[in-house]
Coordinates of C-alpha atoms in Angstrom, one line a residue:
M1 CA 0.0 0.3 0.1
R2 CA 1.7 3.9 -1.2
T3 CA 1.9 5.9 2.0
R4 CA 2.1 9.5 1.7
R5 CA 3.6 11.6 4.9
T6 CA 2.5 15.4 5.6
R7 CA 3.7 17.7 8.3
T8 CA 0.9 19.5 9.8
R9 CA 2.0 23.2 11.5
L10 CA 1.6 21.4 14.3
G11 CA 4.0 19.4 13.9
V12 CA 2.3 16.6 14.2
V13 CA 3.4 14.0 11.7
C14 CA 0.7 11.8 9.6
V15 CA 1.0 8.6 7.3
A16 CA -2.5 9.4 4.1
A17 CA -3.2 5.8 2.9
V18 CA -5.9 4.3 0.8
T19 CA -8.3 4.5 4.0
M20 CA -7.4 5.8 6.6
L21 CA -5.2 8.7 8.4
T22 CA -3.3 8.3 11.3
C23 CA -1.5 10.9 13.2
T24 CA 2.0 9.8 15.5
G25 CA 1.2 12.9 18.5
S26 CA -2.4 13.2 18.4
P27 CA -4.6 12.3 21.9
Q28 CA -5.1 8.9 20.7
A29 CA -4.9 6.2 22.7
A30 CA -2.5 3.5 21.6
A31 CA -3.4 -0.4 21.7
P32 CA -2.4 -2.1 24.7
V33 CA 0.8 -4.4 24.3
P34 CA -0.2 -7.8 25.7
G35 CA 1.1 -9.0 29.0
R36 CA 1.5 -5.1 30.3
T37 CA -2.2 -4.8 31.6
A38 CA -5.4 -6.0 32.3
T39 CA -9.0 -5.1 31.6
A40 CA -11.5 -4.8 34.3
A41 CA -13.6 -7.2 32.8
E42 CA -10.4 -9.5 32.6
L43 CA -10.3 -9.4 37.1
R44 CA -14.1 -10.3 37.2
D45 CA -15.6 -13.2 36.9
A46 CA -12.7 -14.9 35.9
T47 CA -10.8 -17.2 36.8
L48 CA -7.3 -16.8 36.3
G49 CA -5.6 -19.9 37.6
Y50 CA -5.1 -22.2 40.6
R51 CA -7.4 -21.3 42.9
A52 CA -8.8 -18.2 40.8
D53 CA -6.0 -15.8 41.6
S54 CA -3.0 -14.3 42.5
R55 CA -3.8 -14.1 45.6
A56 CA -4.9 -18.1 46.0
D57 CA -7.9 -17.3 48.0
S58 CA -10.4 -19.8 45.9
L59 CA -12.9 -16.2 45.5
V60 CA -13.6 -14.7 42.8
V61 CA -14.6 -11.5 42.4
G62 CA -17.5 -10.4 40.4
A63 CA -18.9 -14.2 39.9
T64 CA -21.9 -14.6 38.4
A65 CA -22.6 -18.2 37.7
A66 CA -25.3 -19.8 40.0
P67 CA -27.0 -23.4 40.6
P68 CA -28.6 -24.9 39.6
Y69 CA -26.9 -25.9 36.5
K70 CA -27.6 -28.1 33.5
K71 CA -24.2 -30.3 31.5
L72 CA -23.5 -27.8 28.3
W73 CA -21.1 -29.8 26.3
S74 CA -17.9 -32.6 27.5
R75 CA -15.0 -33.1 25.9
D76 CA -12.4 -36.0 26.1
F77 CA -8.8 -34.7 26.1
G78 CA -7.5 -37.8 26.9
T79 CA -5.7 -38.4 30.3
V80 CA -6.9 -36.0 32.8
V81 CA -7.4 -31.9 32.4
S82 CA -5.6 -29.5 34.4
A83 CA -7.4 -26.4 36.8
P84 CA -8.8 -24.7 33.6
V85 CA -8.8 -20.9 33.2
A86 CA -11.7 -19.5 32.2
V87 CA -12.0 -15.6 30.8
G88 CA -15.2 -14.0 29.1
D89 CA -16.4 -16.8 26.9
K90 CA -13.1 -18.9 26.6
V91 CA -11.6 -21.5 28.7
Y92 CA -8.1 -22.9 28.4
A93 CA -6.6 -25.8 30.6
V94 CA -3.3 -27.9 29.5
V95 CA -4.3 -31.3 29.4
N96 CA -2.2 -35.1 29.7
A97 CA -3.5 -36.3 25.8
D98 CA -2.0 -39.3 25.9
D99 CA -5.3 -42.3 25.8
G100 CA -2.9 -44.9 28.1
T101 CA -1.4 -46.2 24.7
E102 CA 1.9 -43.6 24.4
G103 CA 3.7 -44.7 27.4
G104 CA 4.3 -41.4 29.0
P105 CA 2.5 -37.6 28.9
R106 CA 1.5 -35.8 25.9
M107 CA 0.8 -32.3 28.0
M108 CA -1.0 -30.0 25.7
L109 CA -2.4 -26.4 26.0
V110 CA -5.9 -26.1 24.6
G111 CA -8.4 -23.6 24.2
V112 CA -12.3 -24.0 23.7
Q113 CA -15.0 -21.6 23.2
A114 CA -17.2 -21.7 26.4
A115 CA -20.5 -21.6 24.9
T116 CA -20.1 -24.6 22.6
G117 CA -16.3 -27.0 23.2
K118 CA -15.4 -26.5 20.2
D119 CA -11.8 -25.2 19.6
L120 CA -10.4 -21.9 19.5
W121 CA -7.6 -23.2 17.7
P122 CA -5.7 -26.8 17.7
A123 CA -3.9 -28.4 20.5
V124 CA -0.5 -27.3 20.8
S125 CA 1.7 -29.0 22.5
L126 CA 4.4 -27.7 25.6
E127 CA 7.7 -27.5 25.1
Q128 CA 9.8 -30.4 27.0
N129 CA 6.5 -32.8 27.4
E130 CA 7.0 -32.9 31.1
P131 CA 4.2 -33.2 33.4
Q132 CA 3.0 -31.1 36.2
A133 CA 2.6 -28.6 33.7
G134 CA -0.5 -25.7 34.0
V135 CA -1.2 -22.5 32.6
S136 CA -2.4 -19.2 33.9
Y137 CA -3.9 -15.8 32.9
G138 CA -3.0 -12.6 33.1
G139 CA -3.0 -9.0 31.0
G140 CA -4.5 -10.9 27.6
L141 CA -2.4 -13.9 27.4
L142 CA -1.5 -17.5 29.1
Y143 CA 1.2 -18.8 30.4
T144 CA 1.9 -22.1 30.5
Q145 CA 5.0 -23.7 32.8
T146 CA 6.6 -27.1 32.6
S147 CA 8.1 -29.0 35.7
R148 CA 11.5 -28.7 34.3
G149 CA 11.3 -24.6 34.0
T150 CA 9.8 -23.7 30.5
I151 CA 7.6 -21.1 30.8
A152 CA 6.3 -19.9 28.0
A153 CA 3.3 -17.0 26.8
W154 CA 0.4 -17.8 24.2
D155 CA -1.9 -15.0 22.7
P156 CA -5.4 -16.8 23.4
A157 CA -7.4 -16.4 20.4
T158 CA -4.8 -18.0 17.9
G159 CA -3.0 -20.3 20.1
R160 CA 0.5 -18.6 18.9
R161 CA 3.3 -18.7 21.3
R162 CA 5.0 -15.4 21.7
W163 CA 7.9 -16.4 23.8
S164 CA 9.5 -19.2 25.4
V165 CA 12.0 -18.9 28.2
S166 CA 13.7 -22.3 30.0
L167 CA 15.5 -22.4 33.5
D168 CA 18.4 -23.5 33.7
S169 CA 17.3 -26.2 36.5
A170 CA 14.0 -26.8 37.5
S171 CA 10.9 -28.7 39.0
M172 CA 8.5 -27.0 38.6
Q173 CA 4.3 -27.6 39.8
Y174 CA 2.6 -24.5 38.9
P175 CA 1.9 -21.7 36.7
P176 CA 3.7 -18.5 37.6
V177 CA 1.6 -15.4 38.5
W178 CA 0.7 -12.3 36.7
Y179 CA 0.5 -9.3 38.7
D180 CA 0.7 -5.5 36.9
G181 CA 2.9 -6.0 34.2
L182 CA 5.4 -9.1 35.7
L183 CA 5.2 -12.9 35.6
Y184 CA 6.3 -14.4 39.1
L185 CA 7.2 -17.5 39.6
Q186 CA 10.0 -20.4 41.7
D187 CA 12.0 -22.0 40.0
G188 CA 11.8 -25.6 43.2
R189 CA 15.4 -25.3 43.3
G190 CA 15.6 -22.5 45.8
T191 CA 15.3 -19.5 43.6
A192 CA 12.9 -17.1 42.8
M193 CA 11.7 -14.6 39.9
A194 CA 9.9 -12.4 38.1
L195 CA 10.1 -12.1 34.0
R196 CA 8.6 -9.4 32.3
A197 CA 5.2 -11.1 31.1
D198 CA 5.2 -9.4 27.4
T199 CA 8.4 -10.5 26.4
G200 CA 9.8 -12.9 29.5
A201 CA 12.5 -11.3 30.1
R202 CA 14.0 -11.5 33.4
V203 CA 13.5 -8.2 35.2
W204 CA 15.5 -9.7 38.5
K205 CA 15.5 -13.3 40.6
A206 CA 16.5 -14.3 44.3
P207 CA 17.5 -16.3 47.0
L208 CA 15.4 -18.5 48.8
S209 CA 16.6 -20.1 52.1
E210 CA 15.5 -23.5 50.8
Y211 CA 13.4 -25.5 48.4
S212 CA 10.1 -25.2 47.6
W213 CA 7.9 -26.8 45.2
A214 CA 4.9 -24.3 46.8
P215 CA 2.9 -22.0 44.8
T216 CA 3.7 -18.3 43.9
V217 CA 1.0 -16.1 45.7
V218 CA 1.2 -12.4 44.9
D219 CA -0.4 -9.0 46.3
A220 CA 0.1 -5.1 46.3
S221 CA 2.0 -5.3 49.1
G222 CA 4.7 -8.0 47.8
V223 CA 5.7 -12.0 46.5
W224 CA 4.9 -15.0 48.7
I225 CA 6.5 -18.2 49.1
G226 CA 6.1 -21.0 51.2
F227 CA 8.0 -23.4 52.1
D228 CA 7.5 -27.3 53.7
G229 CA 8.8 -26.4 56.8
I230 CA 7.1 -23.9 58.3
A231 CA 8.0 -21.2 56.8
W232 CA 7.5 -18.3 54.4
H233 CA 10.0 -15.3 52.3
H234 CA 7.9 -11.9 51.7
L235 CA 9.4 -10.1 48.5
D236 CA 9.6 -6.8 47.1
R237 CA 8.2 -7.3 43.9
K238 CA 9.8 -4.9 41.5
T239 CA 13.3 -5.5 43.2
G240 CA 12.9 -9.2 44.9
A241 CA 15.0 -7.8 47.9
E242 CA 13.4 -9.5 50.4
L243 CA 10.9 -7.9 53.2
H244 CA 10.2 -10.6 55.8
R245 CA 11.7 -14.3 56.3
F246 CA 9.5 -16.0 59.3
E247 CA 10.2 -19.4 59.8
V248 CA 8.4 -21.9 62.6
P249 CA 11.3 -24.1 63.6
G250 CA 10.1 -28.1 64.8
V251 CA 6.8 -27.5 62.7
S252 CA 6.6 -29.5 58.9
G253 CA 4.2 -28.4 56.6
A254 CA 2.2 -29.5 54.0
Y255 CA 3.8 -31.1 50.7
G256 CA 4.0 -28.2 48.8
N257 CA 2.8 -25.9 51.1
P258 CA 1.0 -22.5 49.5
V259 CA 0.8 -19.2 51.2
V260 CA -2.7 -18.3 51.1
L261 CA -3.8 -14.6 51.9
G262 CA -6.8 -14.2 53.5
A263 CA -8.4 -11.5 56.0
G264 CA -5.0 -9.9 56.4
A265 CA -2.9 -13.0 56.8
A266 CA -1.3 -15.2 56.0
W267 CA -1.9 -18.9 56.5
M268 CA -0.2 -22.1 56.2
R269 CA -0.8 -25.4 57.0
S270 CA 1.4 -27.8 59.2
S271 CA 1.4 -31.4 58.2
D272 CA 1.9 -33.5 61.3
S273 CA -1.0 -36.6 61.2
D274 CA -1.9 -36.4 64.7
D275 CA -2.7 -32.8 64.8
E276 CA -2.8 -31.3 61.5
T277 CA -3.5 -27.1 61.5
V278 CA -3.9 -24.7 59.4
T279 CA -2.1 -21.2 61.3
A280 CA -3.3 -17.3 60.1
Y281 CA 0.7 -15.9 60.5
D282 CA 0.4 -12.0 61.0
R283 CA 2.1 -10.7 57.8
K284 CA 4.3 -7.9 59.5
T285 CA 5.5 -9.9 62.2
G286 CA 5.4 -13.8 61.9
A287 CA 3.6 -13.8 64.8
A288 CA 0.6 -16.7 64.9
V289 CA -2.7 -14.9 65.4
R290 CA -5.2 -18.0 64.7
R291 CA -4.8 -22.0 65.0
L292 CA -7.5 -24.5 63.3
H293 CA -7.4 -27.7 62.6
A294 CA -7.7 -28.3 58.9
D295 CA -6.3 -30.9 56.4
A296 CA -6.9 -28.9 53.6
T297 CA -6.0 -25.8 52.2
P298 CA -8.3 -22.6 53.8
A299 CA -10.6 -20.5 50.8
F300 CA -11.9 -16.8 51.4
G301 CA -15.1 -15.2 51.2
P302 CA -16.3 -11.7 52.1
G303 CA -16.4 -12.1 55.7
R304 CA -15.8 -15.8 56.0
V305 CA -12.6 -18.2 56.7
Y306 CA -13.7 -22.0 54.7
V307 CA -11.9 -24.4 56.9
A308 CA -11.9 -28.0 55.8
Y309 CA -10.5 -31.1 58.5
R310 CA -11.5 -34.4 58.6
G311 CA -14.8 -34.4 56.5
K312 CA -16.0 -31.4 57.4
V313 CA -16.0 -28.6 56.3
R314 CA -16.4 -25.1 58.4
A315 CA -17.9 -21.2 57.7
L316 CA -16.5 -19.2 59.7
S317 CA -17.1 -15.6 60.7
T318 CA -13.0 -13.8 60.2
S319 CA -14.4 -11.5 63.3
T320 CA -15.5 -13.5 66.0
Y321 CA -13.9 -17.4 64.3
K322 CA -17.8 -18.5 64.9
T323 CA -19.2 -21.7 63.5
A324 CA -21.9 -20.7 61.1
W325 CA -23.0 -23.5 59.3
T326 CA -20.6 -27.1 58.6
Y327 CA -21.0 -29.7 55.3
T328 CA -19.8 -33.2 56.9
S329 CA -18.4 -36.0 53.7
S330 CA -19.1 -38.9 54.4
V331 CA -15.5 -40.3 53.5
K332 CA -14.3 -38.0 55.8
A333 CA -12.8 -36.0 53.5
A334 CA -13.2 -32.2 52.0
T335 CA -11.5 -29.4 50.0
V336 CA -13.4 -26.4 49.0
R337 CA -12.1 -25.3 45.6
L338 CA -13.8 -22.1 45.1
V339 CA -16.0 -18.9 46.3
A340 CA -17.8 -17.9 43.4
H341 CA -21.8 -15.8 44.3
G342 CA -22.3 -16.7 47.3
Y343 CA -22.0 -20.3 46.7
V344 CA -19.0 -22.6 48.6
Y345 CA -17.5 -25.0 45.4
V346 CA -16.7 -28.0 48.3
E347 CA -15.1 -31.4 46.4
D348 CA -15.8 -34.0 48.4
A349 CA -13.7 -37.4 48.0
D350 CA -16.6 -39.5 47.4
G351 CA -16.7 -37.9 44.3
R352 CA -18.8 -35.4 44.2
L353 CA -19.0 -31.9 43.3
V354 CA -20.7 -30.3 46.2
V355 CA -22.1 -26.3 45.9
L356 CA -23.4 -24.7 49.4
D357 CA -25.2 -22.1 49.8
Q358 CA -22.5 -19.1 51.1
K359 CA -25.0 -17.9 53.7
T360 CA -26.9 -21.2 55.2
G361 CA -24.7 -24.5 54.2
K362 CA -27.4 -26.0 52.8
P363 CA -26.8 -28.1 49.1
A364 CA -27.6 -26.3 46.0
W365 CA -26.6 -28.6 43.5
S366 CA -23.9 -31.7 43.1
Y367 CA -22.1 -33.9 40.1
R368 CA -20.4 -36.2 41.0
R369 CA -17.4 -36.0 38.8
Y370 CA -16.0 -39.5 40.1
P371 CA -17.2 -43.0 40.7
A372 CA -17.3 -43.7 44.7
P373 CA -14.4 -44.5 46.1
P374 CA -14.4 -48.2 47.4
P375 CA -15.1 -48.9 50.8
M376 CA -11.3 -48.1 53.8
S377 CA -9.2 -46.9 51.0
P378 CA -6.9 -44.2 52.2
I379 CA -8.1 -40.8 51.1
L380 CA -6.4 -37.4 51.1
A381 CA -9.0 -34.2 52.2
E382 CA -6.8 -32.5 48.9
D383 CA -4.1 -33.9 46.2
D384 CA -2.6 -31.4 44.6
W385 CA -0.3 -33.6 42.6
R386 CA -2.9 -35.9 40.9
G387 CA -2.2 -37.0 37.1
F388 CA 0.1 -34.6 36.2
V389 CA -1.5 -31.8 36.6
V390 CA -2.7 -29.2 39.4
P391 CA -6.4 -29.7 40.4
G392 CA -9.5 -27.0 40.4
I393 CA -12.6 -25.7 38.4
A394 CA -13.2 -22.2 37.1
T395 CA -16.1 -19.9 36.3
S396 CA -16.9 -16.7 34.3
R397 CA -20.0 -15.6 32.5
A398 CA -22.7 -17.6 34.4
R399 CA -20.4 -20.8 33.3
L400 CA -19.4 -23.8 35.3
F401 CA -15.9 -25.6 34.0
V402 CA -15.8 -28.8 35.9
P403 CA -12.6 -31.5 35.1
G404 CA -14.3 -35.1 35.0
A405 CA -13.6 -38.6 35.4
G406 CA -11.0 -39.7 32.2
G407 CA -9.7 -36.6 30.9
T408 CA -12.8 -34.4 30.3
L409 CA -13.5 -31.0 30.6
I410 CA -17.3 -30.6 31.5
A411 CA -18.9 -27.3 30.8
F412 CA -22.2 -26.2 32.9
G413 CA -25.2 -23.8 32.6
K414 CA -28.2 -22.1 33.5
G415 CA -30.7 -24.8 34.4

């Protein structure tokens, strides 16, 4: 196309083309660069990654989905489906596409239309094809990781890779976390880092006191990383400088122990089978301010914390810590996956997803995801290392997305 440059008396350079005139120096806003900023629509009524968002508190802000639900579609992707990402009218996941005949994982990134389940683009293979892969979202891009530390950004509209970075040595289980234009992660080998979300360029790198396999948690105050021996680092978001480091001597944490930010505190679990607890620690002093029996990571909603222990899910007031209601699993194991639009989504280890009314605790809807476990079989309340991916569910725009048995992804909508 032929163009002609002209200069106005105001010094603004304009380029004339056949169908339009664009002017550099004009007040018209430039198009946003993918990865740098998030729109308001992306931050509300969307599930952006593992445990909903960067705080890992399981709360979906502005959610609109509500039971009862009817099944909209179901897709079989192979062996297992990761915690999905749901933004707008699209849903994404990492899947193990091995159907059991290939002798190993075949990890792929998939994107589908939320209303129909139809492909947005052909599934793409993840580099290194390593298990423990996952996906997150932020600022208009998707981000994946593999267990050996290949981090990649993808265009959610086309499935094309924007950039890829391979870490020298890594043992990763959770995808990176987007916050304000940067990706935050830790490599499982004693190093935390931040990358530019638009290019993958490293911004900073910081040593950790020990190895950790936990997800990275980020809020306005900084970056939080927990350890299996109860301890955590709190790092500056812009520089990686250590703001606080806390350790609790003589107490072991749960495997891959995440820090969860809620009710003004940092929460971590212990793994002592005789006295399993979750403790709220003051975020500045590290002092224990609240300790509750729990065998699963807590979830948070407005004025509530949801704590599961030996199959009993309790809704507690975050001002009085009195129990508002209790849900009881028949197999004595359960965890809360999401809190959204006045409902609490409980993964009952009996194989069902149970949706409870946030105010009363009464069941509003349930769906059997897996067959009931055999009698007397050992059951964990929360297993965040299942089938090469981290588990989870997602919601966006009045729809619910649930990984089911045998590598299926199921969508539900208004009944």
